């Protein structure tokens, strides 16, 4: 495995482990119920999905407007 690829994989693994440690700390230290964390996780996924869809719609609109303006020339 190339050095660059190893570094990339290591960064991903460390990021996932750090996130797991934060979730565990929230549950253990602050006594946050797992149901609340799942609810927050699902809400975050919904917001990210909405942002992706909004960006895709804006990109399609932008492309269509550019084609429409080029036809007028």
PDB file of N, CA and C in Angstrom:
ATOM      1  N   UNK A   1       0.857  -1.174   0.000  1.00  0.00           N
ATOM      2  CA  UNK A   1       0.000   0.000   0.000  1.00  0.00           C
ATOM      3  C   UNK A   1       0.900   1.232   0.000  1.00  0.00           C
ATOM      4  N   UNK A   2       0.584   2.178  -0.838  1.00  0.00           N
ATOM      5  CA  UNK A   2       1.400   3.381  -0.953  1.00  0.00           C
ATOM      6  C   UNK A   2       1.287   4.222   0.318  1.00  0.00           C
ATOM      7  N   UNK A   3       2.322   5.003   0.552  1.00  0.00           N
ATOM      8  CA  UNK A   3       2.375   5.818   1.773  1.00  0.00           C
ATOM      9  C   UNK A   3       1.198   6.803   1.837  1.00  0.00           C
ATOM     10  N   UNK A   4       0.881   7.373   0.716  1.00  0.00           N
ATOM     11  CA  UNK A   4      -0.212   8.341   0.676  1.00  0.00           C
ATOM     12  C   UNK A   4      -1.551   7.667   1.009  1.00  0.00           C
ATOM     13  N   UNK A   5      -1.746   6.484   0.465  1.00  0.00           N
ATOM     14  CA  UNK A   5      -2.982   5.735   0.724  1.00  0.00           C
ATOM     15  C   UNK A   5      -3.073   5.318   2.188  1.00  0.00           C
ATOM     16  N   UNK A   6      -1.955   4.870   2.763  1.00  0.00           N
ATOM     17  CA  UNK A   6      -1.932   4.489   4.185  1.00  0.00           C
ATOM     18  C   UNK A   6      -2.294   5.673   5.065  1.00  0.00           C
ATOM     19  N   UNK A   7      -1.758   6.827   4.738  1.00  0.00           N
ATOM     20  CA  UNK A   7      -2.042   8.027   5.522  1.00  0.00           C
ATOM     21  C   UNK A   7      -3.526   8.390   5.442  1.00  0.00           C
ATOM     22  N   UNK A   8      -4.098   8.260   4.263  1.00  0.00           N
ATOM     23  CA  UNK A   8      -5.517   8.548   4.068  1.00  0.00           C
ATOM     24  C   UNK A   8      -6.381   7.591   4.896  1.00  0.00           C
ATOM     25  N   UNK A   9      -6.083   6.298   4.815  1.00  0.00           N
ATOM     26  CA  UNK A   9      -6.845   5.294   5.560  1.00  0.00           C
ATOM     27  C   UNK A   9      -6.686   5.520   7.060  1.00  0.00           C
ATOM     28  N   UNK A  10      -5.474   5.826   7.495  1.00  0.00           N
ATOM     29  CA  UNK A  10      -5.238   6.075   8.924  1.00  0.00           C
ATOM     30  C   UNK A  10      -6.049   7.278   9.405  1.00  0.00           C
ATOM     31  N   UNK A  11      -6.118   8.324   8.600  1.00  0.00           N
ATOM     32  CA  UNK A  11      -6.886   9.515   8.977  1.00  0.00           C
ATOM     33  C   UNK A  11      -8.370   9.186   9.105  1.00  0.00           C
ATOM     34  N   UNK A  12      -8.895   8.412   8.177  1.00  0.00           N
ATOM     35  CA  UNK A  12     -10.312   8.025   8.241  1.00  0.00           C
ATOM     36  C   UNK A  12     -10.584   7.199   9.495  1.00  0.00           C
ATOM     37  N   UNK A  13      -9.721   6.227   9.757  1.00  0.00           N
ATOM     38  CA  UNK A  13      -9.910   5.368  10.934  1.00  0.00           C
ATOM     39  C   UNK A  13      -9.827   6.178  12.220  1.00  0.00           C
ATOM     40  N   UNK A  14      -8.850   7.057  12.320  1.00  0.00           N
ATOM     41  CA  UNK A  14      -8.729   7.877  13.525  1.00  0.00           C
ATOM     42  C   UNK A  14      -9.911   8.816  13.692  1.00  0.00           C
ATOM     43  N   UNK A  15     -10.436   9.335  12.603  1.00  0.00           N
ATOM     44  CA  UNK A  15     -11.612  10.199  12.676  1.00  0.00           C
ATOM     45  C   UNK A  15     -12.836   9.453  13.185  1.00  0.00           C
ATOM     46  N   UNK A  16     -13.032   8.246  12.685  1.00  0.00           N
ATOM     47  CA  UNK A  16     -14.176   7.442  13.132  1.00  0.00           C
ATOM     48  C   UNK A  16     -14.024   7.073  14.606  1.00  0.00           C
ATOM     49  N   UNK A  17     -12.815   6.699  15.015  1.00  0.00           N
ATOM     50  CA  UNK A  17     -12.587   6.362  16.425  1.00  0.00           C
ATOM     51  C   UNK A  17     -12.789   7.576  17.333  1.00  0.00           C
ATOM     52  N   UNK A  18     -12.354   8.742  16.888  1.00  0.00           N
ATOM     53  CA  UNK A  18     -12.559   9.957  17.683  1.00  0.00           C
ATOM     54  C   UNK A  18     -14.040  10.275  17.830  1.00  0.00           C
ATOM     55  N   UNK A  19     -14.799  10.087  16.752  1.00  0.00           N
ATOM     56  CA  UNK A  19     -16.236  10.341  16.830  1.00  0.00           C
ATOM     57  C   UNK A  19     -16.906   9.344  17.774  1.00  0.00           C
ATOM     58  N   UNK A  20     -16.475   8.087  17.728  1.00  0.00           N
ATOM     59  CA  UNK A  20     -17.024   7.085  18.643  1.00  0.00           C
ATOM     60  C   UNK A  20     -16.698   7.438  20.092  1.00  0.00           C
ATOM     61  N   UNK A  21     -15.501   7.949  20.335  1.00  0.00           N
ATOM     62  CA  UNK A  21     -15.125   8.348  21.694  1.00  0.00           C
ATOM     63  C   UNK A  21     -15.978   9.519  22.176  1.00  0.00           C
ATOM     64  N   UNK A  22     -16.291  10.447  21.285  1.00  0.00           N
ATOM     65  CA  UNK A  22     -17.141  11.574  21.671  1.00  0.00           C
ATOM     66  C   UNK A  22     -18.559  11.118  22.002  1.00  0.00           C
ATOM     67  N   UNK A  23     -19.079  10.199  21.214  1.00  0.00           N
ATOM     68  CA  UNK A  23     -20.419   9.672  21.487  1.00  0.00           C
ATOM     69  C   UNK A  23     -20.424   8.924  22.818  1.00  0.00           C
ATOM     70  N   UNK A  24     -19.414   8.095  23.039  1.00  0.00           N
ATOM     71  CA  UNK A  24     -19.321   7.368  24.298  1.00  0.00           C
ATOM     72  C   UNK A  24     -19.218   8.335  25.485  1.00  0.00           C
ATOM     73  N   UNK A  25     -18.407   9.398  25.341  1.00  0.00           N
ATOM     74  CA  UNK A  25     -18.254  10.375  26.420  1.00  0.00           C
ATOM     75  C   UNK A  25     -19.570  11.091  26.697  1.00  0.00           C
ATOM     76  N   UNK A  26     -20.328  11.411  25.658  1.00  0.00           N
ATOM     77  CA  UNK A  26     -21.616  12.072  25.854  1.00  0.00           C
ATOM     78  C   UNK A  26     -22.576  11.161  26.609  1.00  0.00           C
ATOM     79  N   UNK A  27     -22.545   9.883  26.262  1.00  0.00           N
ATOM     80  CA  UNK A  27     -23.447   8.946  26.931  1.00  0.00           C
ATOM     81  C   UNK A  27     -23.006   8.673  28.361  1.00  0.00           C
ATOM     82  N   UNK A  28     -21.721   8.525  28.584  1.00  0.00           N
ATOM     83  CA  UNK A  28     -21.211   8.143  29.892  1.00  0.00           C
ATOM     84  C   UNK A  28     -21.116   9.327  30.852  1.00  0.00           C
ATOM     85  N   UNK A  29     -20.465  10.381  30.422  1.00  0.00           N
ATOM     86  CA  UNK A  29     -20.201  11.520  31.294  1.00  0.00           C
ATOM     87  C   UNK A  29     -21.440  12.381  31.526  1.00  0.00           C
ATOM     88  N   UNK A  30     -22.153  12.683  30.456  1.00  0.00           N
ATOM     89  CA  UNK A  30     -23.283  13.599  30.557  1.00  0.00           C
ATOM     90  C   UNK A  30     -24.619  12.877  30.623  1.00  0.00           C
ATOM     91  N   UNK A  31     -24.578  11.554  30.632  1.00  0.00           N
ATOM     92  CA  UNK A  31     -25.770  10.725  30.754  1.00  0.00           C
ATOM     93  C   UNK A  31     -26.832  11.072  29.712  1.00  0.00           C
ATOM     94  N   UNK A  32     -26.376  11.218  28.480  1.00  0.00           N
ATOM     95  CA  UNK A  32     -27.295  11.444  27.367  1.00  0.00           C
ATOM     96  C   UNK A  32     -27.828  10.081  26.934  1.00  0.00           C
ATOM     97  N   UNK A  33     -29.136   9.930  26.865  1.00  0.00           N
ATOM     98  CA  UNK A  33     -29.680   8.617  26.471  1.00  0.00           C
ATOM     99  C   UNK A  33     -29.366   8.314  24.998  1.00  0.00           C
ATOM    100  N   UNK A  34     -29.130   7.051  24.689  1.00  0.00           N
ATOM    101  CA  UNK A  34     -28.824   6.679  23.299  1.00  0.00           C
ATOM    102  C   UNK A  34     -29.939   7.057  22.320  1.00  0.00           C
ATOM    103  N   UNK A  35     -31.185   7.041  22.772  1.00  0.00           N
ATOM    104  CA  UNK A  35     -32.298   7.416  21.901  1.00  0.00           C
ATOM    105  C   UNK A  35     -32.166   8.861  21.441  1.00  0.00           C
ATOM    106  N   UNK A  36     -31.707   9.729  22.354  1.00  0.00           N
ATOM    107  CA  UNK A  36     -31.528  11.144  22.001  1.00  0.00           C
ATOM    108  C   UNK A  36     -30.403  11.306  20.983  1.00  0.00           C
ATOM    109  N   UNK A  37     -29.332  10.550  21.159  1.00  0.00           N
ATOM    110  CA  UNK A  37     -28.233  10.629  20.197  1.00  0.00           C
ATOM    111  C   UNK A  37     -28.658  10.125  18.823  1.00  0.00           C
ATOM    112  N   UNK A  38     -29.452   9.050  18.786  1.00  0.00           N
ATOM    113  CA  UNK A  38     -29.950   8.560  17.501  1.00  0.00           C
ATOM    114  C   UNK A  38     -30.843   9.595  16.838  1.00  0.00           C
ATOM    115  N   UNK A  39     -31.680  10.250  17.631  1.00  0.00           N
ATOM    116  CA  UNK A  39     -32.560  11.283  17.075  1.00  0.00           C
ATOM    117  C   UNK A  39     -31.737  12.422  16.479  1.00  0.00           C
ATOM    118  N   UNK A  40     -30.709  12.853  17.199  1.00  0.00           N
ATOM    119  CA  UNK A  40     -29.841  13.918  16.679  1.00  0.00           C
ATOM    120  C   UNK A  40     -29.107  13.475  15.420  1.00  0.00           C
ATOM    121  N   UNK A  41     -28.655  12.225  15.402  1.00  0.00           N
ATOM    122  CA  UNK A  41     -27.970  11.687  14.232  1.00  0.00           C
ATOM    123  C   UNK A  41     -28.887  11.680  13.014  1.00  0.00           C
ATOM    124  N   UNK A  42     -30.118  11.225  13.199  1.00  0.00           N
ATOM    125  CA  UNK A  42     -31.061  11.180  12.084  1.00  0.00           C
ATOM    126  C   UNK A  42     -31.447  12.578  11.615  1.00  0.00           C
ATOM    127  N   UNK A  43     -31.568  13.517  12.542  1.00  0.00           N
ATOM    128  CA  UNK A  43     -31.850  14.896  12.156  1.00  0.00           C
ATOM    129  C   UNK A  43     -30.695  15.483  11.352  1.00  0.00           C
ATOM    130  N   UNK A  44     -29.480  15.171  11.753  1.00  0.00           N
ATOM    131  CA  UNK A  44     -28.313  15.643  11.022  1.00  0.00           C
ATOM    132  C   UNK A  44     -28.285  15.068   9.612  1.00  0.00           C
ATOM    133  N   UNK A  45     -28.584  13.773   9.481  1.00  0.00           N
ATOM    134  CA  UNK A  45     -28.642  13.165   8.156  1.00  0.00           C
ATOM    135  C   UNK A  45     -29.713  13.824   7.287  1.00  0.00           C
ATOM    136  N   UNK A  46     -30.849  14.148   7.871  1.00  0.00           N
ATOM    137  CA  UNK A  46     -31.923  14.799   7.120  1.00  0.00           C
ATOM    138  C   UNK A  46     -31.492  16.177   6.625  1.00  0.00           C
ATOM    139  N   UNK A  47     -30.800  16.930   7.468  1.00  0.00           N
ATOM    140  CA  UNK A  47     -30.335  18.263   7.070  1.00  0.00           C
ATOM    141  C   UNK A  47     -29.287  18.154   5.970  1.00  0.00           C
ATOM    142  N   UNK A  48     -28.360  17.216   6.101  1.00  0.00           N
ATOM    143  CA  UNK A  48     -27.332  17.029   5.074  1.00  0.00           C
ATOM    144  C   UNK A  48     -27.987  16.635   3.749  1.00  0.00           C
ATOM    145  N   UNK A  49     -28.955  15.732   3.785  1.00  0.00           N
ATOM    146  CA  UNK A  49     -29.657  15.324   2.573  1.00  0.00           C
ATOM    147  C   UNK A  49     -30.390  16.510   1.946  1.00  0.00           C
ATOM    148  N   UNK A  50     -31.027  17.333   2.763  1.00  0.00           N
ATOM    149  CA  UNK A  50     -31.730  18.510   2.246  1.00  0.00           C
ATOM    150  C   UNK A  50     -30.742  19.482   1.596  1.00  0.00           C
ATOM    151  N   UNK A  51     -29.578  19.660   2.196  1.00  0.00           N
ATOM    152  CA  UNK A  51     -28.575  20.548   1.600  1.00  0.00           C
ATOM    153  C   UNK A  51     -28.057  20.005   0.276  1.00  0.00           C
ATOM    154  N   UNK A  52     -27.853  18.703   0.204  1.00  0.00           N
ATOM    155  CA  UNK A  52     -27.390  18.091  -1.049  1.00  0.00           C
ATOM    156  C   UNK A  52     -28.439  18.269  -2.137  1.00  0.00           C
ATOM    157  N   UNK A  53     -29.699  18.035  -1.799  1.00  0.00           N
ATOM    158  CA  UNK A  53     -30.766  18.205  -2.782  1.00  0.00           C
ATOM    159  C   UNK A  53     -30.914  19.659  -3.220  1.00  0.00           C
ATOM    160  N   UNK A  54     -30.775  20.592  -2.286  1.00  0.00           N
ATOM    161  CA  UNK A  54     -30.858  22.013  -2.635  1.00  0.00           C
ATOM    162  C   UNK A  54     -29.699  22.412  -3.547  1.00  0.00           C
ATOM    163  N   UNK A  55     -28.507  21.912  -3.272  1.00  0.00           N
ATOM    164  CA  UNK A  55     -27.355  22.218  -4.119  1.00  0.00           C
ATOM    165  C   UNK A  55     -27.529  21.619  -5.509  1.00  0.00           C
ATOM    166  N   UNK A  56     -28.064  20.415  -5.593  1.00  0.00           N
ATOM    167  CA  UNK A  56     -28.307  19.789  -6.892  1.00  0.00           C
ATOM    168  C   UNK A  56     -29.352  20.575  -7.685  1.00  0.00           C
ATOM    169  N   UNK A  57     -30.404  21.007  -7.011  1.00  0.00           N
ATOM    170  CA  UNK A  57     -31.434  21.803  -7.689  1.00  0.00           C
ATOM    171  C   UNK A  57     -30.860  23.126  -8.179  1.00  0.00           C
ATOM    172  N   UNK A  58     -30.030  23.760  -7.375  1.00  0.00           N
ATOM    173  CA  UNK A  58     -29.402  25.020  -7.792  1.00  0.00           C
ATOM    174  C   UNK A  58     -28.472  24.796  -8.990  1.00  0.00           C
ATOM    175  N   UNK A  59     -27.737  23.697  -8.991  1.00  0.00           N
ATOM    176  CA  UNK A  59     -26.839  23.403 -10.113  1.00  0.00           C
ATOM    177  C   UNK A  59     -27.632  23.158 -11.392  1.00  0.00           C
ATOM    178  N   UNK A  60     -28.722  22.398 -11.295  1.00  0.00           N
ATOM    179  CA  UNK A  60     -29.556  22.149 -12.479  1.00  0.00           C
ATOM    180  C   UNK A  60     -30.159  23.448 -12.985  1.00  0.00           C
ATOM    181  N   UNK A  61     -30.648  24.280 -12.084  1.00  0.00           N
ATOM    182  CA  UNK A  61     -31.213  25.569 -12.479  1.00  0.00           C
ATOM    183  C   UNK A  61     -30.161  26.438 -13.155  1.00  0.00           C
ATOM    184  N   UNK A  62     -28.967  26.454 -12.609  1.00  0.00           N
ATOM    185  CA  UNK A  62     -27.872  27.239 -13.174  1.00  0.00           C
ATOM    186  C   UNK A  62     -27.543  26.771 -14.598  1.00  0.00           C
ATOM    187  N   UNK A  63     -27.459  25.466 -14.787  1.00  0.00           N
ATOM    188  CA  UNK A  63     -27.148  24.912 -16.111  1.00  0.00           C
ATOM    189  C   UNK A  63     -28.258  25.234 -17.098  1.00  0.00           C
ATOM    190  N   UNK A  64     -29.500  25.083 -16.687  1.00  0.00           N
ATOM    191  CA  UNK A  64     -30.618  25.389 -17.581  1.00  0.00           C
ATOM    192  C   UNK A  64     -30.655  26.865 -17.954  1.00  0.00           C
ATOM    193  N   UNK A  65     -30.392  27.738 -17.000  1.00  0.00           N
ATOM    194  CA  UNK A  65     -30.379  29.170 -17.299  1.00  0.00           C
ATOM    195  C   UNK A  65     -29.246  29.527 -18.250  1.00  0.00           C
ATOM    196  N   UNK A  66     -28.073  28.918 -18.066  1.00  0.00           N
ATOM    197  CA  UNK A  66     -26.956  29.178 -18.980  1.00  0.00           C
ATOM    198  C   UNK A  66     -27.295  28.726 -20.391  1.00  0.00           C
ATOM    199  N   UNK A  67     -27.922  27.571 -20.539  1.00  0.00           N
ATOM    200  CA  UNK A  67     -28.322  27.107 -21.877  1.00  0.00           C
ATOM    201  C   UNK A  67     -29.365  28.025 -22.491  1.00  0.00           C
ATOM    202  N   UNK A  68     -30.288  28.483 -21.669  1.00  0.00           N
ATOM    203  CA  UNK A  68     -31.323  29.375 -22.162  1.00  0.00           C
ATOM    204  C   UNK A  68     -30.725  30.703 -22.625  1.00  0.00           C
ATOM    205  N   UNK A  69     -29.767  31.250 -21.875  1.00  0.00           N
ATOM    206  CA  UNK A  69     -29.138  32.503 -22.258  1.00  0.00           C
ATOM    207  C   UNK A  69     -28.274  32.345 -23.507  1.00  0.00           C
ATOM    208  N   UNK A  70     -27.650  31.186 -23.695  1.00  0.00           N
ATOM    209  CA  UNK A  70     -26.806  30.960 -24.872  1.00  0.00           C
ATOM    210  C   UNK A  70     -27.653  30.834 -26.127  1.00  0.00           C
ATOM    211  N   UNK A  71     -28.871  30.324 -26.016  1.00  0.00           N
ATOM    212  CA  UNK A  71     -29.744  30.231 -27.181  1.00  0.00           C
ATOM    213  C   UNK A  71     -30.134  31.605 -27.697  1.00  0.00           C
ATOM    214  N   UNK A  72     -30.218  32.571 -26.801  1.00  0.00           N
ATOM    215  CA  UNK A  72     -30.621  33.909 -27.184  1.00  0.00           C
ATOM    216  C   UNK A  72     -29.566  34.647 -27.989  1.00  0.00           C
ATOM    217  N   UNK A  73     -28.304  34.182 -27.910  1.00  0.00           N
ATOM    218  CA  UNK A  73     -27.214  34.866 -28.641  1.00  0.00           C
ATOM    219  C   UNK A  73     -27.254  34.597 -30.111  1.00  0.00           C
TER     220      UNK A  73
END
